Amino acid sequence: IVEVSSAPAQRYRLPDGTTFGIIASTTTPFCQSCDRSRLTADGMWYLCLYATEGTDLRQPLREGASAQELAAIITAGWTARRDRGAEVRKALESVGDREALVQLETLRQDPHLEMHTRGG
């Protein structure tokens, strides 16, 4: 499907009309143009699907932060953004050193590091 969109997926249409998209971020990283972030149900804001750390927005919300204060937190976080998870994975692959970004033992200690907890 040819379309003008900011979405990172390459979209396809099956003969029955079903459409689907593939986001090949590990083979074709789009980190430089990524405009996505993720907010989890527990209030953690992640700037990258592969991020191991995020910004806690729940606490300021519960403490009654104003819209301007929240905007300042979000603006500062986005402006300072340096996450390049897919590019890091691609670089590791090119030198034959690609493994899981987060090891199993670490995931057992902090299951929130798994991408499915962030919509990935």
PDB file of C-alpha atoms in Angstrom:
ATOM      1  CA  ILE A   1       0.000   0.000   0.000  1.00  0.00           C
ATOM      2  CA  VAL A   2       1.460   3.320  -0.985  1.00  0.00           C
ATOM      3  CA  GLU A   3       0.489   6.065   1.446  1.00  0.00           C
ATOM      4  CA  VAL A   4       1.888   9.232   2.902  1.00  0.00           C
ATOM      5  CA  SER A   5       2.087   8.739   6.639  1.00  0.00           C
ATOM      6  CA  SER A   6       4.353   9.333   9.601  1.00  0.00           C
ATOM      7  CA  ALA A   7       3.683   5.762  10.761  1.00  0.00           C
ATOM      8  CA  PRO A   8       6.787   3.555  10.674  1.00  0.00           C
ATOM      9  CA  ALA A   9       4.974   0.471   9.352  1.00  0.00           C
ATOM     10  CA  GLN A  10       5.256  -0.811   5.802  1.00  0.00           C
ATOM     11  CA  ARG A  11       1.638  -1.659   5.011  1.00  0.00           C
ATOM     12  CA  TYR A  12       0.333  -4.498   2.856  1.00  0.00           C
ATOM     13  CA  ARG A  13      -3.085  -5.557   1.596  1.00  0.00           C
ATOM     14  CA  LEU A  14      -4.048  -9.204   1.113  1.00  0.00           C
ATOM     15  CA  PRO A  15      -6.296 -10.275  -1.776  1.00  0.00           C
ATOM     16  CA  ASP A  16      -9.269 -10.484   0.621  1.00  0.00           C
ATOM     17  CA  GLY A  17      -8.806  -6.809   1.568  1.00  0.00           C
ATOM     18  CA  THR A  18      -7.162  -7.424   4.939  1.00  0.00           C
ATOM     19  CA  THR A  19      -4.439  -4.878   5.632  1.00  0.00           C
ATOM     20  CA  PHE A  20      -1.514  -5.268   7.990  1.00  0.00           C
ATOM     21  CA  GLY A  21       1.724  -3.496   8.705  1.00  0.00           C
ATOM     22  CA  ILE A  22       5.235  -4.582   9.576  1.00  0.00           C
ATOM     23  CA  ILE A  23       7.487  -2.372  11.656  1.00  0.00           C
ATOM     24  CA  ALA A  24      10.998  -3.633  10.950  1.00  0.00           C
ATOM     25  CA  SER A  25      12.756  -1.478  13.514  1.00  0.00           C
ATOM     26  CA  THR A  26      15.582  -3.939  14.096  1.00  0.00           C
ATOM     27  CA  THR A  27      16.462  -4.228  10.410  1.00  0.00           C
ATOM     28  CA  THR A  28      15.577  -0.686   9.360  1.00  0.00           C
ATOM     29  CA  PRO A  29      15.836   1.546  12.447  1.00  0.00           C
ATOM     30  CA  PHE A  30      13.977   4.846  12.312  1.00  0.00           C
ATOM     31  CA  CYS A  31      15.250   6.244  15.620  1.00  0.00           C
ATOM     32  CA  GLN A  32      16.309   9.602  14.143  1.00  0.00           C
ATOM     33  CA  SER A  33      12.777  10.360  12.957  1.00  0.00           C
ATOM     34  CA  CYS A  34      10.848   8.572  15.714  1.00  0.00           C
ATOM     35  CA  ASP A  35       8.101  10.694  17.214  1.00  0.00           C
ATOM     36  CA  ARG A  36       6.693   8.018  19.520  1.00  0.00           C
ATOM     37  CA  SER A  37       6.743   7.552  23.257  1.00  0.00           C
ATOM     38  CA  ARG A  38       4.841   5.254  25.569  1.00  0.00           C
ATOM     39  CA  LEU A  39       2.957   5.878  28.776  1.00  0.00           C
ATOM     40  CA  THR A  40       2.308   2.741  30.820  1.00  0.00           C
ATOM     41  CA  ALA A  41      -0.747   2.128  32.980  1.00  0.00           C
ATOM     42  CA  ASP A  42       1.359   2.743  36.094  1.00  0.00           C
ATOM     43  CA  GLY A  43       2.373   6.215  34.916  1.00  0.00           C
ATOM     44  CA  MET A  44       5.868   5.553  33.562  1.00  0.00           C
ATOM     45  CA  TRP A  45       6.713   7.466  30.398  1.00  0.00           C
ATOM     46  CA  TYR A  46       9.213   5.761  28.085  1.00  0.00           C
ATOM     47  CA  LEU A  47      10.840   7.623  25.220  1.00  0.00           C
ATOM     48  CA  CYS A  48      11.821   4.412  23.421  1.00  0.00           C
ATOM     49  CA  LEU A  49      10.316   0.951  23.218  1.00  0.00           C
ATOM     50  CA  TYR A  50      13.748  -0.419  24.137  1.00  0.00           C
ATOM     51  CA  ALA A  51      14.348   1.968  27.056  1.00  0.00           C
ATOM     52  CA  THR A  52      15.269   0.481  30.416  1.00  0.00           C
ATOM     53  CA  GLU A  53      14.416   3.672  32.306  1.00  0.00           C
ATOM     54  CA  GLY A  54      11.489   6.046  32.102  1.00  0.00           C
ATOM     55  CA  THR A  55      10.072   9.169  33.705  1.00  0.00           C
ATOM     56  CA  ASP A  56       7.533   8.800  36.499  1.00  0.00           C
ATOM     57  CA  LEU A  57       4.515  10.959  35.637  1.00  0.00           C
ATOM     58  CA  ARG A  58       2.220   9.315  38.178  1.00  0.00           C
ATOM     59  CA  GLN A  59       3.820  10.992  41.182  1.00  0.00           C
ATOM     60  CA  PRO A  60       3.517  14.565  39.887  1.00  0.00           C
ATOM     61  CA  LEU A  61      -0.068  13.846  38.816  1.00  0.00           C
ATOM     62  CA  ARG A  62      -0.974  12.494  42.236  1.00  0.00           C
ATOM     63  CA  GLU A  63       0.701  15.474  43.877  1.00  0.00           C
ATOM     64  CA  GLY A  64      -1.530  17.806  41.871  1.00  0.00           C
ATOM     65  CA  ALA A  65       0.945  19.090  39.288  1.00  0.00           C
ATOM     66  CA  SER A  66      -0.535  21.729  37.024  1.00  0.00           C
ATOM     67  CA  ALA A  67      -0.821  21.301  33.266  1.00  0.00           C
ATOM     68  CA  GLN A  68       2.099  23.712  32.886  1.00  0.00           C
ATOM     69  CA  GLU A  69       4.255  21.687  35.294  1.00  0.00           C
ATOM     70  CA  LEU A  70       3.474  18.468  33.443  1.00  0.00           C
ATOM     71  CA  ALA A  71       4.181  20.159  30.121  1.00  0.00           C
ATOM     72  CA  ALA A  72       7.563  21.279  31.470  1.00  0.00           C
ATOM     73  CA  ILE A  73       8.433  17.727  32.570  1.00  0.00           C
ATOM     74  CA  ILE A  74       7.407  16.291  29.213  1.00  0.00           C
ATOM     75  CA  THR A  75       9.155  19.002  27.200  1.00  0.00           C
ATOM     76  CA  ALA A  76      12.380  18.593  29.171  1.00  0.00           C
ATOM     77  CA  GLY A  77      12.287  14.817  28.756  1.00  0.00           C
ATOM     78  CA  TRP A  78      11.582  14.920  25.044  1.00  0.00           C
ATOM     79  CA  THR A  79      14.179  17.625  24.396  1.00  0.00           C
ATOM     80  CA  ALA A  80      16.881  15.643  26.211  1.00  0.00           C
ATOM     81  CA  ARG A  81      15.898  12.399  24.463  1.00  0.00           C
ATOM     82  CA  ARG A  82      18.868  10.280  23.407  1.00  0.00           C
ATOM     83  CA  ASP A  83      17.284   6.816  23.174  1.00  0.00           C
ATOM     84  CA  ARG A  84      18.327   4.877  20.083  1.00  0.00           C
ATOM     85  CA  GLY A  85      17.379   1.295  20.994  1.00  0.00           C
ATOM     86  CA  ALA A  86      16.887  -0.062  17.486  1.00  0.00           C
ATOM     87  CA  GLU A  87      20.101   1.554  16.234  1.00  0.00           C
ATOM     88  CA  VAL A  88      22.013   0.018  19.150  1.00  0.00           C
ATOM     89  CA  ARG A  89      20.606  -3.426  18.314  1.00  0.00           C
ATOM     90  CA  LYS A  90      21.527  -2.997  14.642  1.00  0.00           C
ATOM     91  CA  ALA A  91      25.087  -1.935  15.537  1.00  0.00           C
ATOM     92  CA  LEU A  92      25.526  -4.947  17.830  1.00  0.00           C
ATOM     93  CA  GLU A  93      24.306  -7.234  15.066  1.00  0.00           C
ATOM     94  CA  SER A  94      26.834  -5.815  12.594  1.00  0.00           C
ATOM     95  CA  VAL A  95      29.722  -6.789  14.885  1.00  0.00           C
ATOM     96  CA  GLY A  96      28.231 -10.199  15.678  1.00  0.00           C
ATOM     97  CA  ASP A  97      27.434  -9.260  19.261  1.00  0.00           C
ATOM     98  CA  ARG A  98      23.666  -9.040  19.206  1.00  0.00           C
ATOM     99  CA  GLU A  99      21.905 -10.637  22.129  1.00  0.00           C
ATOM    100  CA  ALA A 100      18.831  -9.708  24.074  1.00  0.00           C
ATOM    101  CA  LEU A 101      18.988  -6.108  25.258  1.00  0.00           C
ATOM    102  CA  VAL A 102      17.748  -7.226  28.650  1.00  0.00           C
ATOM    103  CA  GLN A 103      18.937 -10.533  30.026  1.00  0.00           C
ATOM    104  CA  LEU A 104      16.478 -13.083  31.426  1.00  0.00           C
ATOM    105  CA  GLU A 105      17.658 -12.701  35.023  1.00  0.00           C
ATOM    106  CA  THR A 106      17.140  -8.932  34.815  1.00  0.00           C
ATOM    107  CA  LEU A 107      13.623  -9.471  33.419  1.00  0.00           C
ATOM    108  CA  ARG A 108      12.832 -11.777  36.302  1.00  0.00           C
ATOM    109  CA  GLN A 109      13.819  -9.012  38.709  1.00  0.00           C
ATOM    110  CA  ASP A 110      11.938  -6.305  36.792  1.00  0.00           C
ATOM    111  CA  PRO A 111       9.257  -7.731  34.467  1.00  0.00           C
ATOM    112  CA  HIS A 112       8.230  -4.195  33.453  1.00  0.00           C
ATOM    113  CA  LEU A 113      11.253  -4.119  31.136  1.00  0.00           C
ATOM    114  CA  GLU A 114       9.483  -6.438  28.706  1.00  0.00           C
ATOM    115  CA  MET A 115       8.245  -4.600  25.622  1.00  0.00           C
ATOM    116  CA  HIS A 116       4.712  -6.016  25.834  1.00  0.00           C
ATOM    117  CA  THR A 117       4.196  -4.034  29.051  1.00  0.00           C
ATOM    118  CA  ARG A 118       4.664  -0.868  26.962  1.00  0.00           C
ATOM    119  CA  GLY A 119       2.623  -1.713  23.910  1.00  0.00           C
ATOM    120  CA  GLY A 120       5.444  -3.289  21.892  1.00  0.00           C
TER     121      GLY A 120
END
